[in-house]
Coordinates of C-alpha atoms and ligand atoms in Angstrom, one line a residue:
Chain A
X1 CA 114.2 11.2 -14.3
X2 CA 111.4 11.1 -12.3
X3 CA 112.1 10.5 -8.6
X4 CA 115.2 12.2 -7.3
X5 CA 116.5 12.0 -3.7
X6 CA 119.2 14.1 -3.0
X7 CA 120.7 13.2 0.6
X8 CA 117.3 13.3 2.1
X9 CA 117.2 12.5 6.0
X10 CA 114.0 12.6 7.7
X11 CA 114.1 12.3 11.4
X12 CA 110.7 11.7 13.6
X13 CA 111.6 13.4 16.8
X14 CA 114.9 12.3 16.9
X15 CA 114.6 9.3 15.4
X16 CA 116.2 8.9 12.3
X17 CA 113.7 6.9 9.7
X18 CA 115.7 7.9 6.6
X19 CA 119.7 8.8 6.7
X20 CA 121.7 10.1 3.6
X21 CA 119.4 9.0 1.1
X22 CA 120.3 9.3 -2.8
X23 CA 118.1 7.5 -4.9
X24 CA 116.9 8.3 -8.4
X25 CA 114.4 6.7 -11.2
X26 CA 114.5 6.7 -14.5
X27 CA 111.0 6.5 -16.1
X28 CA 109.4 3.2 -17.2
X29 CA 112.2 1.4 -14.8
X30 CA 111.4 -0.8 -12.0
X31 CA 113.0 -0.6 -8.9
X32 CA 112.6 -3.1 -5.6
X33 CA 113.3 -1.4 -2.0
X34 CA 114.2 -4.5 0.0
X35 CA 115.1 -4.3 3.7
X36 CA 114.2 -5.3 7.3
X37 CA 111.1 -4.5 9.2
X38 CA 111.6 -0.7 10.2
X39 CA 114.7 -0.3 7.5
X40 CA 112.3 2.5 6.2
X41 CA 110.6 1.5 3.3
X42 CA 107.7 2.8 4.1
X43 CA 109.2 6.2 4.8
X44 CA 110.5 6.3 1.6
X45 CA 107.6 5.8 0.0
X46 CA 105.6 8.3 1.9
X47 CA 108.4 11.0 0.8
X48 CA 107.8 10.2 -3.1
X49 CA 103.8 11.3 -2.9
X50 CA 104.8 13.5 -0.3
X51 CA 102.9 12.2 2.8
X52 CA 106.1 13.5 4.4
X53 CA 108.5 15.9 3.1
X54 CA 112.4 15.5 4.4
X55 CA 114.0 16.9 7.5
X56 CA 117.0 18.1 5.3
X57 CA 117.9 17.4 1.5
X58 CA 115.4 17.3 -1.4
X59 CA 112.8 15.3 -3.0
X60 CA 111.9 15.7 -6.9
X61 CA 109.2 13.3 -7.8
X62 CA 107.5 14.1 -12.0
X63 CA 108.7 17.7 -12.1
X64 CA 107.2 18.5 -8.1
X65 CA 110.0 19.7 -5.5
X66 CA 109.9 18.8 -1.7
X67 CA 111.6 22.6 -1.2
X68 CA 108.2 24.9 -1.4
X69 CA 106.0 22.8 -2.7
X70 CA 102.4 24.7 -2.2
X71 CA 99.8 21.9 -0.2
X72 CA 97.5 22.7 -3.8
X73 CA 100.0 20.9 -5.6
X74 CA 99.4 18.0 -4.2
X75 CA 96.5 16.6 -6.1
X76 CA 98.4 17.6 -9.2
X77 CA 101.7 15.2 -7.8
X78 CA 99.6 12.6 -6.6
X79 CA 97.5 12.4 -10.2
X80 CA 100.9 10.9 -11.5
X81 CA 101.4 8.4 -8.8
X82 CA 99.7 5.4 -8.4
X83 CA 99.9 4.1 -4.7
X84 CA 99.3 0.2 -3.4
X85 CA 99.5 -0.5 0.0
X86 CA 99.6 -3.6 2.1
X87 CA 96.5 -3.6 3.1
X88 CA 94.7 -2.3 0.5
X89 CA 92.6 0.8 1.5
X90 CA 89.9 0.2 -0.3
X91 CA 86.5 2.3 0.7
X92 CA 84.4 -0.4 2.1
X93 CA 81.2 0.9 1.0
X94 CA 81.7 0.8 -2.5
X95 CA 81.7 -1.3 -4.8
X96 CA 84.9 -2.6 -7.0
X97 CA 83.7 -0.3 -9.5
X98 CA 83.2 2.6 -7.1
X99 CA 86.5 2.5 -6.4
X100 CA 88.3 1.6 -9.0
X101 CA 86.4 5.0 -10.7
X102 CA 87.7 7.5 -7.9
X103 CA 90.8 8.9 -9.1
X104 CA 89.1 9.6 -12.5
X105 CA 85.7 11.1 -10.7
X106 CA 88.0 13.3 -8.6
X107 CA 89.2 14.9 -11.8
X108 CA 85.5 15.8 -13.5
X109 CA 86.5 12.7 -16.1
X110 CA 82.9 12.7 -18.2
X111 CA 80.5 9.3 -16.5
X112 CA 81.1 7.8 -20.4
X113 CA 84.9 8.0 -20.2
X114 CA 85.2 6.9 -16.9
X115 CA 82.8 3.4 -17.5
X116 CA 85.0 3.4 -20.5
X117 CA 88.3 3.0 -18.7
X118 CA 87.4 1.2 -15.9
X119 CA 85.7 -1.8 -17.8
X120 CA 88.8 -2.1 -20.2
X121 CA 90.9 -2.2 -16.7
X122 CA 88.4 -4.2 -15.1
X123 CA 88.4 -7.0 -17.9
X124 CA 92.2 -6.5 -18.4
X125 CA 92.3 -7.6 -14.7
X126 CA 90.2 -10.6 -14.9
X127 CA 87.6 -8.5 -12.3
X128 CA 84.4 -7.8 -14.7
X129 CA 82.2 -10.2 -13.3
X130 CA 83.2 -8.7 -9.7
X131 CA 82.5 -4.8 -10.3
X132 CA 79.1 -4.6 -8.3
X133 CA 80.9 -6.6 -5.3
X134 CA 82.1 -5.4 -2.0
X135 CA 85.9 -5.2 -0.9
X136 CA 84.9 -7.7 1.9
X137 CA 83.3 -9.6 -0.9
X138 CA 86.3 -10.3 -2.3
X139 CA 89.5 -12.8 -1.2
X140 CA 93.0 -11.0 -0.6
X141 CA 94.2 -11.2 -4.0
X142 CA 91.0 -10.0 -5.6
X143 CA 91.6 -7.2 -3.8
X144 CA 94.5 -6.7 -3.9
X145 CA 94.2 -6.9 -7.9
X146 CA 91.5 -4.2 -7.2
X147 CA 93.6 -1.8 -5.1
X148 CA 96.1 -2.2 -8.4
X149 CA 93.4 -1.1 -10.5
X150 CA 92.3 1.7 -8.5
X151 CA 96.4 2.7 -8.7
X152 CA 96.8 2.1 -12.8
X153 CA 93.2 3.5 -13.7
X154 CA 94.3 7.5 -14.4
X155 CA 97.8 6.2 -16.4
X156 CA 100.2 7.2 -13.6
X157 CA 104.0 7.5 -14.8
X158 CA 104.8 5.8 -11.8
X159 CA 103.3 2.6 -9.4
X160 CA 104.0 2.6 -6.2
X161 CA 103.7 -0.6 -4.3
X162 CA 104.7 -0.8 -0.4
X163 CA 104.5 -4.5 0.3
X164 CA 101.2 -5.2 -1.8
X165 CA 101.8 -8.8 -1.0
X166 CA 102.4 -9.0 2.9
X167 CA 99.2 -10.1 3.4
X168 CA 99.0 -12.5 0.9
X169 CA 100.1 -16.4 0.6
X170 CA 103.1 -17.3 -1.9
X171 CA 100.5 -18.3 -4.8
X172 CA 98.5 -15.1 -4.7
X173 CA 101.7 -13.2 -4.1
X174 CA 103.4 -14.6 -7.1
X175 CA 100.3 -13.6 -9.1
X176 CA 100.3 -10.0 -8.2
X177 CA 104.2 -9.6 -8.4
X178 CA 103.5 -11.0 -12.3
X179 CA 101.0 -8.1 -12.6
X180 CA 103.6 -5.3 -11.6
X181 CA 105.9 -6.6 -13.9
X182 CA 103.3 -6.8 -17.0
X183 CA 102.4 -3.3 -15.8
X184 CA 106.2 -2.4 -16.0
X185 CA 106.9 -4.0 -19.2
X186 CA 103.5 -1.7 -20.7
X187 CA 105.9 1.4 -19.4
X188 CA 104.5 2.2 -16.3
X189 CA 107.9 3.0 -13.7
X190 CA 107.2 0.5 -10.8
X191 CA 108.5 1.0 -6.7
X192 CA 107.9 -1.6 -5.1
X193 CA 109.2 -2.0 -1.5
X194 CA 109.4 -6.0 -0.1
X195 CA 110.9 -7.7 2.6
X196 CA 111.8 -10.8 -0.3
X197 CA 113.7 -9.4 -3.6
X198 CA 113.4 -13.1 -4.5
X199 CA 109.9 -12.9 -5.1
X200 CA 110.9 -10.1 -8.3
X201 CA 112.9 -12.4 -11.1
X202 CA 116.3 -11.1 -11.3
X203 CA 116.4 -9.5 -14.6
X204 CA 113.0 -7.6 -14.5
X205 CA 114.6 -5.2 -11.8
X206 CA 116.9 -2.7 -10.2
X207 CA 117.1 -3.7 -6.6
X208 CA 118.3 -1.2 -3.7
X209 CA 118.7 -2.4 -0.1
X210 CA 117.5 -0.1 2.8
X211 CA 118.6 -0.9 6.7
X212 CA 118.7 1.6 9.3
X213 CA 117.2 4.4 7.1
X214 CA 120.5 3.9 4.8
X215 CA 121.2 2.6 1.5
X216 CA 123.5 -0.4 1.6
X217 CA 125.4 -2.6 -0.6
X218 CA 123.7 -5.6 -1.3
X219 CA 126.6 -7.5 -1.7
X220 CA 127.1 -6.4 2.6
X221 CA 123.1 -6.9 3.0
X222 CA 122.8 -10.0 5.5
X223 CA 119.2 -9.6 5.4
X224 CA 118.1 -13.1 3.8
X225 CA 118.6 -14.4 7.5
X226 CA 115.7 -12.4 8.9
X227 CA 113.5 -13.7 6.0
Chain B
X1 CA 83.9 21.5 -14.2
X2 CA 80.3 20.1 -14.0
X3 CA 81.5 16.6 -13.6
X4 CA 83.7 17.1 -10.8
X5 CA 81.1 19.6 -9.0
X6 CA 78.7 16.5 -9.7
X7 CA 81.0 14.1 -8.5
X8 CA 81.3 15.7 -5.0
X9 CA 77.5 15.9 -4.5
X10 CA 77.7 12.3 -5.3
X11 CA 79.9 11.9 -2.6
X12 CA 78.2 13.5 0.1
X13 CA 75.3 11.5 -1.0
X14 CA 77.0 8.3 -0.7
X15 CA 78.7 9.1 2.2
X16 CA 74.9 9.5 4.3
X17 CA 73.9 6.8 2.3
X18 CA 76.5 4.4 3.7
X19 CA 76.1 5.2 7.5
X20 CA 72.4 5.6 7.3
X21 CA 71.9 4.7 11.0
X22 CA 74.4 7.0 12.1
X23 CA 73.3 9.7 10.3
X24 CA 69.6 9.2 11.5
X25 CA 71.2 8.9 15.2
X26 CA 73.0 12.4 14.8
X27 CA 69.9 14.1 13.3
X28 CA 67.8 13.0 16.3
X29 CA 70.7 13.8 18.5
X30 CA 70.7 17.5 17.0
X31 CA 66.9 17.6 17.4
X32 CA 66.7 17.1 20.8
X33 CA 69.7 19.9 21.6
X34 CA 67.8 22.2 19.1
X35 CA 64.2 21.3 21.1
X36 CA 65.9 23.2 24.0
X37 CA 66.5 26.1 21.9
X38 CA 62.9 25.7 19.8
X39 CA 61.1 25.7 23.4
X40 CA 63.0 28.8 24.6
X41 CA 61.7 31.2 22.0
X42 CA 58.0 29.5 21.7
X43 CA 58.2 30.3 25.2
X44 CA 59.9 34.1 25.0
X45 CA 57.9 34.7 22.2
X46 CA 54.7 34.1 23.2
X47 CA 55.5 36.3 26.4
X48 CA 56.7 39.2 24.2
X49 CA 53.6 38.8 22.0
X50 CA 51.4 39.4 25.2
X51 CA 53.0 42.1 26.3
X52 CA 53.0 43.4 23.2
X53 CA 49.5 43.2 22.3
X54 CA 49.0 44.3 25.7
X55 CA 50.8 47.4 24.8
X56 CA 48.5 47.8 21.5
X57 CA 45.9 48.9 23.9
X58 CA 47.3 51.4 24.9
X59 CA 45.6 55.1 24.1
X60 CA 44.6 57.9 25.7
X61 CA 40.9 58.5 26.8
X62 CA 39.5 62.3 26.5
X63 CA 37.1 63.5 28.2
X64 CA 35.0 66.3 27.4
X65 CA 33.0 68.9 29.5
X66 CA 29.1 68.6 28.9
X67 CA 29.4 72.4 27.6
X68 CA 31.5 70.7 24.4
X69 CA 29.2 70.8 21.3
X70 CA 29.5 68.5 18.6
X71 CA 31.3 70.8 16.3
X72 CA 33.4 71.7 18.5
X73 CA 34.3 68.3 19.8
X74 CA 35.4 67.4 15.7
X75 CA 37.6 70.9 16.1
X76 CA 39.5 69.4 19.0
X77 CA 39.7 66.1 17.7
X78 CA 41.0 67.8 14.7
X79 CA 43.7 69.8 16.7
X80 CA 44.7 66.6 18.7
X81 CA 45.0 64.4 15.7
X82 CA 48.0 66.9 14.4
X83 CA 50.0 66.3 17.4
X84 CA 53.2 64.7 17.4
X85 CA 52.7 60.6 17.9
X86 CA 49.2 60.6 17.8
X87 CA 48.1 57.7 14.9
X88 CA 44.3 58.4 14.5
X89 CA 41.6 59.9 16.6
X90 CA 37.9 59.0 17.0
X91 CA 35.3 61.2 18.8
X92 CA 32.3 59.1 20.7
X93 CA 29.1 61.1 21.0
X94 CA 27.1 60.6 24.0
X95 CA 24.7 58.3 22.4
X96 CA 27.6 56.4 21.4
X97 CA 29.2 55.7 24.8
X98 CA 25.2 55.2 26.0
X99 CA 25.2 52.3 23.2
X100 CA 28.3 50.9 23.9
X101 CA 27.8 51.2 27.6
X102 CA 24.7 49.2 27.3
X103 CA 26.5 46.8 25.5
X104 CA 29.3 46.2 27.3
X105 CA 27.7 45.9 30.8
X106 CA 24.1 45.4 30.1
X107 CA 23.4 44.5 33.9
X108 CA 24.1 47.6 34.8
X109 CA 21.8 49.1 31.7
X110 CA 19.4 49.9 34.8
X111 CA 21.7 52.7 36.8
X112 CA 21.1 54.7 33.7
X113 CA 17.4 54.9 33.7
X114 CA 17.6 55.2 37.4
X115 CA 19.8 58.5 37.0
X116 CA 16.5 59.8 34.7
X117 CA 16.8 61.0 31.1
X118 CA 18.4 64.4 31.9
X119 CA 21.6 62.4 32.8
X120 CA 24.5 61.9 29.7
X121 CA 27.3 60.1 29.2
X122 CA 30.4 62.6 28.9
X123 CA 31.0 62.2 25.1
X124 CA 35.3 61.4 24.5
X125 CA 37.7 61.4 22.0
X126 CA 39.7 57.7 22.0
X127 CA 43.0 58.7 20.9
X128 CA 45.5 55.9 19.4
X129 CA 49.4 56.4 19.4
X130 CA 51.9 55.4 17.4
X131 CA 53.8 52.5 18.6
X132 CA 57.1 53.8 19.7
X133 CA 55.1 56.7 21.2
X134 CA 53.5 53.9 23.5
X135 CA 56.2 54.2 26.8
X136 CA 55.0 55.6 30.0
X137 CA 56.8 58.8 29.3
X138 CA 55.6 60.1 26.4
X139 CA 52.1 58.6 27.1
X140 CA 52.1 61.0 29.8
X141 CA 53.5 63.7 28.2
X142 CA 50.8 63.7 25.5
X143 CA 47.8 63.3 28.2
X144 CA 49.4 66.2 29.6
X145 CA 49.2 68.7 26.8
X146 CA 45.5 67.1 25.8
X147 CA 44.4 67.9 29.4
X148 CA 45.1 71.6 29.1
X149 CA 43.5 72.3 26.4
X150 CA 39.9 74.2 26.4
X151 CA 37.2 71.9 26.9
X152 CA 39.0 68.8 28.2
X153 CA 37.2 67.4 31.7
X154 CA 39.5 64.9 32.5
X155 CA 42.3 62.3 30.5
X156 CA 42.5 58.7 31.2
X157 CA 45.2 56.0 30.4
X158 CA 47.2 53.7 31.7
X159 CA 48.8 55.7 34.3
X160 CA 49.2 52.9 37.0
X161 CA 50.4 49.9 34.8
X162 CA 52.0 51.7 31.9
X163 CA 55.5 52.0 33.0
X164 CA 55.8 48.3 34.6
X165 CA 54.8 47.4 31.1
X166 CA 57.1 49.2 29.9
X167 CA 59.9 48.0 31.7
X168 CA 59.0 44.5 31.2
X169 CA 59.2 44.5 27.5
X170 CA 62.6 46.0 26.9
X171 CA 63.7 43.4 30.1
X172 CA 62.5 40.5 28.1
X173 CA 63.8 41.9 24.7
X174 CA 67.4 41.9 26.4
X175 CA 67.0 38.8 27.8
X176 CA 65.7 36.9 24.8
X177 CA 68.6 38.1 22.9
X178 CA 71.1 37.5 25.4
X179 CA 69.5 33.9 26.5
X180 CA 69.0 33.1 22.7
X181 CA 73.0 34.2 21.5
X182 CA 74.1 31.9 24.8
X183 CA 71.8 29.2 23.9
X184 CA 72.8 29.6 20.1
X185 CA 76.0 29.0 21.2
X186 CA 76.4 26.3 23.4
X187 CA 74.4 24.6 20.7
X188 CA 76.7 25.6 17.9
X189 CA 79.1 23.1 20.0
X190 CA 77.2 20.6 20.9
X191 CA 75.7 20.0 16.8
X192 CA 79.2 21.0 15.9
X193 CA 80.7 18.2 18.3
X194 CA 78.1 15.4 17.2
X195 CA 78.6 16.5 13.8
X196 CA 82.4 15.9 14.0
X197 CA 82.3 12.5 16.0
X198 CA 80.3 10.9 13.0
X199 CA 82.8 12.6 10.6
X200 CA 85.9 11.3 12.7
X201 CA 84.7 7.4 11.3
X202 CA 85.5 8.8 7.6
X203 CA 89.5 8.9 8.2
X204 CA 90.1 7.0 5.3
X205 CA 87.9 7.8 2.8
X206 CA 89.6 11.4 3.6
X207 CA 93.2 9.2 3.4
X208 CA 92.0 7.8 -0.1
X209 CA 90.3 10.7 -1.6
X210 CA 93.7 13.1 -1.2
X211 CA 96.1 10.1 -1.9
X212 CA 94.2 9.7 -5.3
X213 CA 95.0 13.1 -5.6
X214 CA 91.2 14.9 -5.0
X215 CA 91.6 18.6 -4.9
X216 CA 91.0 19.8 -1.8
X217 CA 87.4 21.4 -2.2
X218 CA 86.6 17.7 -3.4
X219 CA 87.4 16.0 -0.3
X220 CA 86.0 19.0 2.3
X221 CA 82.6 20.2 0.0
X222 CA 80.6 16.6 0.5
X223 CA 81.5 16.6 4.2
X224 CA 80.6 20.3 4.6
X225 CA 77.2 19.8 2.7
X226 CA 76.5 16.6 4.3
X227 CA 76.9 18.7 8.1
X228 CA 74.7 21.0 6.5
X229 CA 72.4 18.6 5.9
X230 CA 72.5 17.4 9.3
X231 CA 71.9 20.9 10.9
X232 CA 69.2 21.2 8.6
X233 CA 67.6 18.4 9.0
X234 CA 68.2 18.3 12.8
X235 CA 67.0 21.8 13.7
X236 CA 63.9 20.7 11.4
X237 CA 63.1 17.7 13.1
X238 CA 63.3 19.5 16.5
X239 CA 60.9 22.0 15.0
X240 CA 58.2 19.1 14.1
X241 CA 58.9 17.9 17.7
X242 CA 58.2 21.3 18.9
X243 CA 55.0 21.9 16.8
X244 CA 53.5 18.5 17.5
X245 CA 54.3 19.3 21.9
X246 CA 53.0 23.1 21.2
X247 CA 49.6 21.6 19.2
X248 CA 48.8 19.2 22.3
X249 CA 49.4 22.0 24.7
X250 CA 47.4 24.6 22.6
X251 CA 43.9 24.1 24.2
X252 CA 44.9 24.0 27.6
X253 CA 47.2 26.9 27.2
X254 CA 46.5 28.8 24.2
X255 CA 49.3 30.1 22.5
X256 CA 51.0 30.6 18.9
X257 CA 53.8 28.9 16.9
X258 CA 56.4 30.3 16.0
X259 CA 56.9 33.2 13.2
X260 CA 58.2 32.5 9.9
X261 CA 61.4 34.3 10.6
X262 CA 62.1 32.9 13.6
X263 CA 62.3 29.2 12.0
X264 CA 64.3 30.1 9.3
X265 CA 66.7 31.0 11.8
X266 CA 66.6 28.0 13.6
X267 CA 67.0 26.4 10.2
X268 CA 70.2 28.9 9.5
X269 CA 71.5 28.0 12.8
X270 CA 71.0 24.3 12.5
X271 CA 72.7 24.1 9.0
X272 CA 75.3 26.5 10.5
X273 CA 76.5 24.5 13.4
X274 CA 76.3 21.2 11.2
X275 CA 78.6 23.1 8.7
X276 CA 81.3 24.2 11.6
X277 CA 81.6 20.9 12.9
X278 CA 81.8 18.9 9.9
X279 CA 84.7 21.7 9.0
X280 CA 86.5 21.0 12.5
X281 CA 86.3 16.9 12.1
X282 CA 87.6 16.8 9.1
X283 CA 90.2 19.1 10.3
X284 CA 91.6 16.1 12.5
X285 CA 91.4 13.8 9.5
X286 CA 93.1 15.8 7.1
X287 CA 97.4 15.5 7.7
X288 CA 99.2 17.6 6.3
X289 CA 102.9 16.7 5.2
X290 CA 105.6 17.7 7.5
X291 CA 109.2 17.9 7.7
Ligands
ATP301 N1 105.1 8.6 12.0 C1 106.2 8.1 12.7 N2 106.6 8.6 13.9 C2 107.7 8.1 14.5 N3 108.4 7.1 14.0 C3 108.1 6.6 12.8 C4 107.0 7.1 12.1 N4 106.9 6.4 10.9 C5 108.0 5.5 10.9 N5 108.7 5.6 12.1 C6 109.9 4.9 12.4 O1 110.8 5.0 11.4 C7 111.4 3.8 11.1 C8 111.2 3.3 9.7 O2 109.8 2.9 9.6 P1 109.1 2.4 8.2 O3 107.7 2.2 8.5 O4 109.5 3.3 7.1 O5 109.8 1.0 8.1 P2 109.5 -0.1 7.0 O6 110.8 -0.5 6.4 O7 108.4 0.2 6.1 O8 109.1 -1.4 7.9 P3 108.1 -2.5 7.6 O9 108.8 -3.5 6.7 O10 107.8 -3.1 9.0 O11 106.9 -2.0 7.0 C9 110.9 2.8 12.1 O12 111.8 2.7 13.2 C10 109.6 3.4 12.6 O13 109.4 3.1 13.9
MG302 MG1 106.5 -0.5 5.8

């Protein structure tokens, strides 16, 4: 197992953003978050690298505990993780290369290794002839497909994705959905959090329906409406 | 290790690299603050060098009685250069202070032919003190002792201006220091604050660097070196602009730069304050997780 929540709630103030959460992941599996706008998605997300740690109940994410965890752990959780977001983060003075090469330079990777790795990703990616480009060189999916790169390039044991295709059209968003589940199927764990579980073909995923900061049944889950 | 510690300089390069302009900005920005400062102790140290120098004048005059032989003018010179504070002694014959007398004021060469050959200069012992022997107080307290001894006419020094002197030196001293540490202060903040307000604009490299899981030296040692480098370079570049307004002022009123180790406190000071406040804007950047 490598993500545990064990009834987590996290209030903000006294808002309540997560409520009686139990999830767990297996490793290598791929899991979709689906829910409404607000259903707390994101929330979730931010608990499993540990932007935010629970108001009550525990977190266990690759052998790292929400209770005590020391702020110089950290780094050593977040090595594991790969993180996408929707709009992409990428460092806009660097080049594709630059930034695909972070997590590795942040570790004192040798320069060799690190060319190494990130060409093979690179080319993998169908990105070589963009590494010396700028992010806003590059259309949404590019960089998107970058921001993924950035995410796989130290072999995390888990990808997680919140909503890498809300800023994308259908076609793009089809393509990038194709590369989580490639990524998946090469034994990488995948999260990915989407308003549309349609977009994930049915039998490539476990799919677990947030509204209200609660798990629901998704047989109850009326949220295809709001879509 | 080397690789990582290489990485991070990398960093901070690339991070002045990418906002050239507003680096350049923030550099001038801290030159003109630190121009203030540079001014203030060309200023207070030319001052103190004055009165300093003025107080490097000042000795004790001896005077002997015409009676006083040679021999035994070296004997009292002897005794007075084993007192306590005095630095060196050195007796003028009369033909000495005639020479010098002539040289010194040779319009008046002619009152000494006038007052006939049977007329000599007193002959004198110039005594020198030791530095921290050079206050009003202990001046007099030396001329004093010198004055009773056998053979002395009369002791001269600085009796009128001495203690003002005095008084202004250890005024100033106070007041550079306590100027300068208020002054040092005030610009700590204001480096500090321009220092952080360029940092503020790197919120997401910070975001990036500690979600890709950068160790927290990594993320804080490029943005601490390149305040550093901002101090430095700052408090430099006020130092240039300081030495190129003290150069065009230097004929008209002549004065000297400042020491050596008063710019490499400026320097300290500069790379200092560009330190602090890169320290305290990253501060606002960095989040820590909360419950
Ligand atoms: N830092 C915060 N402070 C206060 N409230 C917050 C904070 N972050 C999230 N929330 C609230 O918590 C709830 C869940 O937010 P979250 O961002 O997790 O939703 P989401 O499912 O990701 O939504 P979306 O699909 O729009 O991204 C929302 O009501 C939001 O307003
Ligand atoms: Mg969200």
């Amino acid at each position: 197992m490598i993500v545990s929540f064990n009834n987590v709630r996290k209030y903000y103030g006294s808002w309540p953003a997560l409520e009686k959460v139990d999830l767990r992941l297996e490793e290598g599996e791929f899991v979709v978050i689906s829910g409404p706008s607000g259903a707390g998605k994101t929330t979730l997300f931010r608990h499993v690298w540990m932007g935010d740690l629970p108001t009550t109940g525990t977190v266990e994410v690759v052998g790292f505990s929400s209770d005590g965890i020391r702020s110089g752990d950290l780094p050593l959780l977040r090595r594991k993780l790969g993180i996408v977001f929707q709009d992409f983060r990428l460092l806009p003075e660097r080049t594709v290369f630059e930034n695909v090469a972070l997590p590795l330079q942040v570790t004192g990777t040798p320069p060799k290794a690190v060319r190494r790795r990130v060409f093979e990703l690179l080319a993998d990616m169908e990105l070589s002839h963009r590494r010396n480009s700028f992010p806003n060189e590059l259309s949404g999916g590019e960089q998107q497909r970058v921001a993924i790169a950035r995410a796989m390039v130290a072999h995390p044991v888990l990808l997680l994705a919140d909503e890498p295709t809300g800023n994308l059209d259908p076609e793009v968003s089809r393509k990038v959905i194709d590369l989580l589940v490639g990524i998946n199927r090469a034994g990488t764990a995948v999260m990915l959090a989407t308003h549309d579980p349609r977009q994930v073909p049915a039998g490539a995923a476990r799919f677990v329906y947030l509204d209200g900061g609660r798990i629901v049944d998704p047989s109850y889950w009326d949220g295809y409406d709001q879509l | 290790m080397i690789h990582i510690l290489q990485n991070a300089l990398r960093e901070g390069m690339l991070n002045i690299r990418s906002k050239l302009p507003t680096f350049l900005v923030t550099v001038l920005m801290v030159s003109l603050s630190f121009m203030v400062f540079d001014i203030f102790l060309l200023v207070s140290w030319n001052l103190e060098y004055a009165l300093r120098s003025e107080q490097e004048n000042v000795g004790i005059e001896v005077f002997l009685e015409n009676r006083v032989d040679e021999a035994e003018a070296l004997r009292l010179a002897d005794l007075i250069s084993g007192m306590e504070g005095v630095r060196s002694v050195y007796y003028v014959s009369p033909r000495e202070a005639e020479a010098v007398f002539r040289a010194d004021m040779p319009e008046q060469a002619d009152m000494l032919e006038l007052l006939g050959p049977g007329f000599h200069l007193p002959a004198s012992i110039q005594v020198s003190l030791l530095l921290e022997y050079r206050t009003a107080e202990k001046v007099g307290t030396i001329a004093r002792t010198i004055s009773g001894m056998e053979g002395v006419a009369d002791v001269m020094y600085g009796e009128e201006y001495l203690p003002g002197l005095t008084r202004a030196v250890s005024v100033l001293e106070k007041l550079v220091f306590l100027a300068g540490l208020v002054l040092a202060i005030s610009l700590s903040l204001v480096v500090a604050n321009t220092v952080r307000l360029a940092v503020a604009h790197r919120a997401l490299t910070l975001e990036i660097m500690s979600i890709v899981g950068a160790p927290a030296w990594f993320i804080r040692l490029p943005f601490v070196g390149e305040g550093m480098v901002t101090g430095i370079a700052g408090s430099a570049g006020s130092l240039i602009l300081t030495w190129a307004v003290s150069s065009m002022l230097s004929s008209t009123v002549p004065h000297r730069f400042l020491p050596g180790n008063w710019i490499l406190l400026i320097l300290a000071l500069g790379a200092f304050s560009g330190a602090a406040g890169s320290w305290i804007g990253m501060r606002s950047g960095f989040r820590r997780p909360r419950r």
